[in-house]
Amino acid sequence: MSAVCTDAPAATDDELARGLAAGDETSLAAAYERWSALVHALARRSLGDTTEAEDVTQQVFLGVWRGRHGYRPERGAVGAWIVGITRRRIADALSARTRRADLAASAGTALALAERPGRRGEDTEAVLDRMVIRSELARLPAPQRQVLHLAFYEDLTQTQIAERTGLPLGTVKSHTRRGLRRLHGRLTENDTA
C-alpha cells in the first residue's frame, strides 16, 4: 500500500481571505490552525485565565466566520483583521467581567438589605435578576427606557403611556419593540458572557 502525501503547500493569506469570503470551511480551519495560538496567547495574557482565553478564541473564530464578508483586504492583512477581532472580544470579556463584579457587589448590598430584620428575605436569584434587568434598562436610550419603565414598573398600557408622555401611540409601540429587542440582545449577551 503506498502512502498518500497530504502535505499540500500552505495557502497564502490572500487565498485564505478569498476562501473565507467564499464560505469555504477549509479556509476557516486553515485560518484557525494558523492564528489560533496567537489569538489564545493574546487572550490569555490579557485575561489571565486559560478558560476565558479558550472562550475568547472560540468567539474570535466564530466572529471570523460570521464577519467574513466584512473583511476588506485594502484595510490590512487577514491576520491583522483577526487580531482586531481578538482585541474586541478581549475587551468584551473584560467588560463582562466588570459587569459581573459590579452586579455581584450590588447584589450583595441588595441581599444584605433584603435580609435585614423585619424585612421579608428575597430569593437570591430574584434579586440578581432584578439587578441585571435594572442595569441593562439603564443602558437603553432614554425614550426606550422611559417607555419600558412605565410599562413594567408602573403597569401602564401603551395607550396610557402615550397619554402620559405626549408621544404618538405608534412611537410608543416602536420604542417598546426596539427597547425589548435591545434588552433581549443584551440579556442574551450577558448569559453567554
PDB file of C-alpha atoms in Angstrom:
ATOM      1  CA  MET A   1       0.000   0.000   0.000  1.00  0.00           C
ATOM      2  CA  SER A   2       1.516   3.331  -0.970  1.00  0.00           C
ATOM      3  CA  ALA A   3       1.415   6.361   1.275  1.00  0.00           C
ATOM      4  CA  VAL A   4      -0.545   9.332   0.045  1.00  0.00           C
ATOM      5  CA  CYS A   5       1.131  12.665   0.562  1.00  0.00           C
ATOM      6  CA  THR A   6      -1.326  15.116   2.082  1.00  0.00           C
ATOM      7  CA  ASP A   7       1.195  17.874   2.660  1.00  0.00           C
ATOM      8  CA  ALA A   8      -0.192  20.467   0.277  1.00  0.00           C
ATOM      9  CA  PRO A   9       1.523  23.843   0.286  1.00  0.00           C
ATOM     10  CA  ALA A  10       0.029  26.199   2.843  1.00  0.00           C
ATOM     11  CA  ALA A  11      -2.440  28.696   1.468  1.00  0.00           C
ATOM     12  CA  THR A  12      -1.343  32.315   1.373  1.00  0.00           C
ATOM     13  CA  ASP A  13      -3.157  34.884   3.455  1.00  0.00           C
ATOM     14  CA  ASP A  14      -4.843  36.195   0.307  1.00  0.00           C
ATOM     15  CA  GLU A  15      -6.033  32.701  -0.631  1.00  0.00           C
ATOM     16  CA  LEU A  16      -7.385  32.174   2.893  1.00  0.00           C
ATOM     17  CA  ALA A  17      -9.193  35.514   2.785  1.00  0.00           C
ATOM     18  CA  ARG A  18     -10.762  34.668  -0.597  1.00  0.00           C
ATOM     19  CA  GLY A  19     -11.726  31.211   0.673  1.00  0.00           C
ATOM     20  CA  LEU A  20     -13.325  32.676   3.794  1.00  0.00           C
ATOM     21  CA  ALA A  21     -15.265  35.222   1.770  1.00  0.00           C
ATOM     22  CA  ALA A  22     -16.500  32.393  -0.462  1.00  0.00           C
ATOM     23  CA  GLY A  23     -17.713  30.429   2.574  1.00  0.00           C
ATOM     24  CA  ASP A  24     -15.052  27.714   2.364  1.00  0.00           C
ATOM     25  CA  GLU A  25     -14.906  25.919   5.723  1.00  0.00           C
ATOM     26  CA  THR A  26     -11.473  24.518   4.863  1.00  0.00           C
ATOM     27  CA  SER A  27     -10.181  28.099   4.768  1.00  0.00           C
ATOM     28  CA  LEU A  28     -11.671  28.700   8.205  1.00  0.00           C
ATOM     29  CA  ALA A  29      -9.931  25.568   9.511  1.00  0.00           C
ATOM     30  CA  ALA A  30      -6.646  26.742   7.965  1.00  0.00           C
ATOM     31  CA  ALA A  31      -7.079  30.211   9.485  1.00  0.00           C
ATOM     32  CA  TYR A  32      -7.775  28.611  12.863  1.00  0.00           C
ATOM     33  CA  GLU A  33      -4.678  26.440  12.551  1.00  0.00           C
ATOM     34  CA  ARG A  34      -2.553  29.428  11.549  1.00  0.00           C
ATOM     35  CA  TRP A  35      -3.760  32.037  14.072  1.00  0.00           C
ATOM     36  CA  SER A  36      -5.486  30.281  16.983  1.00  0.00           C
ATOM     37  CA  ALA A  37      -2.288  30.034  19.055  1.00  0.00           C
ATOM     38  CA  LEU A  38      -1.706  33.775  18.673  1.00  0.00           C
ATOM     39  CA  VAL A  39      -5.340  34.574  19.494  1.00  0.00           C
ATOM     40  CA  HIS A  40      -5.238  32.313  22.551  1.00  0.00           C
ATOM     41  CA  ALA A  41      -1.921  33.797  23.737  1.00  0.00           C
ATOM     42  CA  LEU A  42      -3.233  37.366  23.424  1.00  0.00           C
ATOM     43  CA  ALA A  43      -6.419  36.461  25.286  1.00  0.00           C
ATOM     44  CA  ARG A  44      -4.571  34.515  27.985  1.00  0.00           C
ATOM     45  CA  ARG A  45      -2.126  37.359  28.561  1.00  0.00           C
ATOM     46  CA  SER A  46      -4.890  39.979  28.733  1.00  0.00           C
ATOM     47  CA  LEU A  47      -7.406  37.990  30.768  1.00  0.00           C
ATOM     48  CA  GLY A  48      -5.071  35.929  32.947  1.00  0.00           C
ATOM     49  CA  ASP A  49      -7.387  32.927  32.671  1.00  0.00           C
ATOM     50  CA  THR A  50      -6.981  29.928  30.381  1.00  0.00           C
ATOM     51  CA  THR A  51     -10.679  29.052  30.296  1.00  0.00           C
ATOM     52  CA  GLU A  52     -11.688  32.598  29.384  1.00  0.00           C
ATOM     53  CA  ALA A  53      -8.929  32.648  26.755  1.00  0.00           C
ATOM     54  CA  GLU A  54     -10.333  29.462  25.228  1.00  0.00           C
ATOM     55  CA  ASP A  55     -13.817  31.015  25.157  1.00  0.00           C
ATOM     56  CA  VAL A  56     -12.457  34.165  23.518  1.00  0.00           C
ATOM     57  CA  THR A  57     -10.586  32.075  20.935  1.00  0.00           C
ATOM     58  CA  GLN A  58     -13.826  30.297  20.001  1.00  0.00           C
ATOM     59  CA  GLN A  59     -15.692  33.600  19.849  1.00  0.00           C
ATOM     60  CA  VAL A  60     -12.989  35.121  17.630  1.00  0.00           C
ATOM     61  CA  PHE A  61     -13.177  32.369  15.028  1.00  0.00           C
ATOM     62  CA  LEU A  62     -16.952  32.367  15.168  1.00  0.00           C
ATOM     63  CA  GLY A  63     -16.665  36.115  14.535  1.00  0.00           C
ATOM     64  CA  VAL A  64     -14.256  35.475  11.668  1.00  0.00           C
ATOM     65  CA  TRP A  65     -16.771  33.121  10.068  1.00  0.00           C
ATOM     66  CA  ARG A  66     -19.785  35.338  10.633  1.00  0.00           C
ATOM     67  CA  GLY A  67     -17.986  38.533   9.638  1.00  0.00           C
ATOM     68  CA  ARG A  68     -16.029  37.101   6.707  1.00  0.00           C
ATOM     69  CA  HIS A  69     -17.922  39.266   4.219  1.00  0.00           C
ATOM     70  CA  GLY A  70     -16.842  42.379   6.119  1.00  0.00           C
ATOM     71  CA  TYR A  71     -13.123  41.733   5.659  1.00  0.00           C
ATOM     72  CA  ARG A  72     -11.548  44.325   3.374  1.00  0.00           C
ATOM     73  CA  PRO A  73      -8.041  43.406   2.119  1.00  0.00           C
ATOM     74  CA  GLU A  74      -7.280  47.042   1.300  1.00  0.00           C
ATOM     75  CA  ARG A  75      -7.535  47.843   5.020  1.00  0.00           C
ATOM     76  CA  GLY A  76      -4.915  45.298   6.063  1.00  0.00           C
ATOM     77  CA  ALA A  77      -3.839  41.690   6.129  1.00  0.00           C
ATOM     78  CA  VAL A  78      -6.276  38.980   7.195  1.00  0.00           C
ATOM     79  CA  GLY A  79      -4.071  38.224  10.239  1.00  0.00           C
ATOM     80  CA  ALA A  80      -4.343  41.823  11.390  1.00  0.00           C
ATOM     81  CA  TRP A  81      -8.126  41.650  10.901  1.00  0.00           C
ATOM     82  CA  ILE A  82      -8.253  38.556  13.115  1.00  0.00           C
ATOM     83  CA  VAL A  83      -6.121  40.299  15.756  1.00  0.00           C
ATOM     84  CA  GLY A  84      -8.556  43.233  15.640  1.00  0.00           C
ATOM     85  CA  ILE A  85     -11.463  40.859  16.274  1.00  0.00           C
ATOM     86  CA  THR A  86      -9.430  39.345  19.111  1.00  0.00           C
ATOM     87  CA  ARG A  87      -8.880  42.738  20.735  1.00  0.00           C
ATOM     88  CA  ARG A  88     -12.620  43.483  20.618  1.00  0.00           C
ATOM     89  CA  ARG A  89     -13.524  40.066  22.091  1.00  0.00           C
ATOM     90  CA  ILE A  90     -10.956  40.554  24.872  1.00  0.00           C
ATOM     91  CA  ALA A  91     -12.448  43.980  25.607  1.00  0.00           C
ATOM     92  CA  ASP A  92     -15.919  42.404  25.670  1.00  0.00           C
ATOM     93  CA  ALA A  93     -14.715  39.723  28.097  1.00  0.00           C
ATOM     94  CA  LEU A  94     -13.140  42.338  30.374  1.00  0.00           C
ATOM     95  CA  SER A  95     -16.340  44.412  30.273  1.00  0.00           C
ATOM     96  CA  ALA A  96     -18.427  41.352  31.086  1.00  0.00           C
ATOM     97  CA  ARG A  97     -16.102  40.582  33.989  1.00  0.00           C
ATOM     98  CA  THR A  98     -16.511  44.138  35.295  1.00  0.00           C
ATOM     99  CA  ARG A  99     -20.300  43.962  34.916  1.00  0.00           C
ATOM    100  CA  ARG A 100     -20.386  40.651  36.788  1.00  0.00           C
ATOM    101  CA  ALA A 101     -18.261  42.106  39.599  1.00  0.00           C
ATOM    102  CA  ASP A 102     -20.444  45.230  39.789  1.00  0.00           C
ATOM    103  CA  LEU A 103     -23.604  43.141  39.792  1.00  0.00           C
ATOM    104  CA  ALA A 104     -22.208  40.834  42.451  1.00  0.00           C
ATOM    105  CA  ALA A 105     -21.334  43.822  44.635  1.00  0.00           C
ATOM    106  CA  SER A 106     -24.759  45.379  44.049  1.00  0.00           C
ATOM    107  CA  ALA A 107     -26.469  42.070  44.668  1.00  0.00           C
ATOM    108  CA  GLY A 108     -24.544  41.652  47.909  1.00  0.00           C
ATOM    109  CA  THR A 109     -25.785  45.053  49.060  1.00  0.00           C
ATOM    110  CA  ALA A 110     -29.333  44.274  47.922  1.00  0.00           C
ATOM    111  CA  LEU A 111     -29.265  40.898  49.668  1.00  0.00           C
ATOM    112  CA  ALA A 112     -27.997  42.467  52.867  1.00  0.00           C
ATOM    113  CA  LEU A 113     -30.861  44.969  52.747  1.00  0.00           C
ATOM    114  CA  ALA A 114     -33.401  42.247  51.921  1.00  0.00           C
ATOM    115  CA  GLU A 115     -32.245  40.132  54.857  1.00  0.00           C
ATOM    116  CA  ARG A 116     -32.472  42.897  57.453  1.00  0.00           C
ATOM    117  CA  PRO A 117     -34.636  42.032  60.452  1.00  0.00           C
ATOM    118  CA  GLY A 118     -38.255  42.910  59.810  1.00  0.00           C
ATOM    119  CA  ARG A 119     -37.923  42.575  56.036  1.00  0.00           C
ATOM    120  CA  ARG A 120     -39.042  39.620  54.049  1.00  0.00           C
ATOM    121  CA  GLY A 121     -35.989  37.849  52.602  1.00  0.00           C
ATOM    122  CA  GLU A 122     -35.934  37.504  48.842  1.00  0.00           C
ATOM    123  CA  ASP A 123     -34.671  34.670  46.724  1.00  0.00           C
ATOM    124  CA  THR A 124     -31.074  35.382  45.668  1.00  0.00           C
ATOM    125  CA  GLU A 125     -31.815  34.656  42.008  1.00  0.00           C
ATOM    126  CA  ALA A 126     -34.756  37.085  42.007  1.00  0.00           C
ATOM    127  CA  VAL A 127     -32.563  39.845  43.440  1.00  0.00           C
ATOM    128  CA  LEU A 128     -29.831  39.153  40.876  1.00  0.00           C
ATOM    129  CA  ASP A 129     -32.357  39.064  38.033  1.00  0.00           C
ATOM    130  CA  ARG A 130     -33.761  42.438  39.073  1.00  0.00           C
ATOM    131  CA  MET A 131     -30.269  43.903  39.356  1.00  0.00           C
ATOM    132  CA  VAL A 132     -29.330  42.680  35.870  1.00  0.00           C
ATOM    133  CA  ILE A 133     -32.548  43.984  34.340  1.00  0.00           C
ATOM    134  CA  ARG A 134     -32.208  47.391  36.018  1.00  0.00           C
ATOM    135  CA  SER A 135     -28.601  47.627  34.897  1.00  0.00           C
ATOM    136  CA  GLU A 136     -29.465  46.773  31.298  1.00  0.00           C
ATOM    137  CA  LEU A 137     -32.512  49.069  31.271  1.00  0.00           C
ATOM    138  CA  ALA A 138     -30.241  51.917  32.348  1.00  0.00           C
ATOM    139  CA  ARG A 139     -28.118  51.336  29.244  1.00  0.00           C
ATOM    140  CA  LEU A 140     -31.043  51.768  26.818  1.00  0.00           C
ATOM    141  CA  PRO A 141     -31.652  55.086  25.049  1.00  0.00           C
ATOM    142  CA  ALA A 142     -33.819  57.411  27.182  1.00  0.00           C
ATOM    143  CA  PRO A 143     -37.077  57.112  25.146  1.00  0.00           C
ATOM    144  CA  GLN A 144     -36.966  53.307  25.170  1.00  0.00           C
ATOM    145  CA  ARG A 145     -36.008  53.211  28.842  1.00  0.00           C
ATOM    146  CA  GLN A 146     -38.872  55.567  29.761  1.00  0.00           C
ATOM    147  CA  VAL A 147     -41.492  53.593  27.820  1.00  0.00           C
ATOM    148  CA  LEU A 148     -40.367  50.238  29.251  1.00  0.00           C
ATOM    149  CA  HIS A 149     -40.196  51.675  32.768  1.00  0.00           C
ATOM    150  CA  LEU A 150     -43.756  52.962  32.504  1.00  0.00           C
ATOM    151  CA  ALA A 151     -44.958  49.667  31.071  1.00  0.00           C
ATOM    152  CA  PHE A 152     -43.296  47.314  33.530  1.00  0.00           C
ATOM    153  CA  TYR A 153     -42.751  49.291  36.720  1.00  0.00           C
ATOM    154  CA  GLU A 154     -45.892  51.432  36.614  1.00  0.00           C
ATOM    155  CA  ASP A 155     -48.009  48.832  34.789  1.00  0.00           C
ATOM    156  CA  LEU A 156     -49.329  51.287  32.190  1.00  0.00           C
ATOM    157  CA  THR A 157     -50.757  50.241  28.834  1.00  0.00           C
ATOM    158  CA  GLN A 158     -49.251  51.644  25.661  1.00  0.00           C
ATOM    159  CA  THR A 159     -52.243  53.966  25.285  1.00  0.00           C
ATOM    160  CA  GLN A 160     -51.726  55.260  28.839  1.00  0.00           C
ATOM    161  CA  ILE A 161     -48.008  55.741  28.154  1.00  0.00           C
ATOM    162  CA  ALA A 162     -48.843  57.745  25.016  1.00  0.00           C
ATOM    163  CA  GLU A 163     -51.229  59.935  27.033  1.00  0.00           C
ATOM    164  CA  ARG A 164     -48.752  60.473  29.867  1.00  0.00           C
ATOM    165  CA  THR A 165     -45.727  61.204  27.661  1.00  0.00           C
ATOM    166  CA  GLY A 166     -47.491  63.000  24.836  1.00  0.00           C
ATOM    167  CA  LEU A 167     -45.894  60.638  22.331  1.00  0.00           C
ATOM    168  CA  PRO A 168     -47.974  59.233  19.458  1.00  0.00           C
ATOM    169  CA  LEU A 169     -49.177  55.677  20.125  1.00  0.00           C
ATOM    170  CA  GLY A 170     -47.164  54.355  17.149  1.00  0.00           C
ATOM    171  CA  THR A 171     -43.993  55.888  18.588  1.00  0.00           C
ATOM    172  CA  VAL A 172     -44.677  54.282  21.961  1.00  0.00           C
ATOM    173  CA  LYS A 173     -45.132  50.926  20.243  1.00  0.00           C
ATOM    174  CA  SER A 174     -41.891  51.409  18.263  1.00  0.00           C
ATOM    175  CA  HIS A 175     -39.928  52.376  21.401  1.00  0.00           C
ATOM    176  CA  THR A 176     -41.352  49.347  23.208  1.00  0.00           C
ATOM    177  CA  ARG A 177     -40.460  46.959  20.403  1.00  0.00           C
ATOM    178  CA  ARG A 178     -36.933  48.370  19.922  1.00  0.00           C
ATOM    179  CA  GLY A 179     -36.293  48.542  23.654  1.00  0.00           C
ATOM    180  CA  LEU A 180     -37.396  44.956  24.221  1.00  0.00           C
ATOM    181  CA  ARG A 181     -35.289  43.783  21.291  1.00  0.00           C
ATOM    182  CA  ARG A 182     -32.199  45.577  22.657  1.00  0.00           C
ATOM    183  CA  LEU A 183     -32.876  44.377  26.176  1.00  0.00           C
ATOM    184  CA  HIS A 184     -33.249  40.799  24.930  1.00  0.00           C
ATOM    185  CA  GLY A 185     -29.990  41.080  22.994  1.00  0.00           C
ATOM    186  CA  ARG A 186     -28.097  42.458  25.977  1.00  0.00           C
ATOM    187  CA  LEU A 187     -29.508  39.876  28.399  1.00  0.00           C
ATOM    188  CA  THR A 188     -28.699  37.073  25.973  1.00  0.00           C
ATOM    189  CA  GLU A 189     -25.187  38.513  25.619  1.00  0.00           C
ATOM    190  CA  ASN A 190     -24.827  38.533  29.420  1.00  0.00           C
ATOM    191  CA  ASP A 191     -25.905  34.889  29.594  1.00  0.00           C
ATOM    192  CA  THR A 192     -23.148  33.879  27.210  1.00  0.00           C
ATOM    193  CA  ALA A 193     -20.511  36.099  28.768  1.00  0.00           C
TER     194      ALA A 193
END
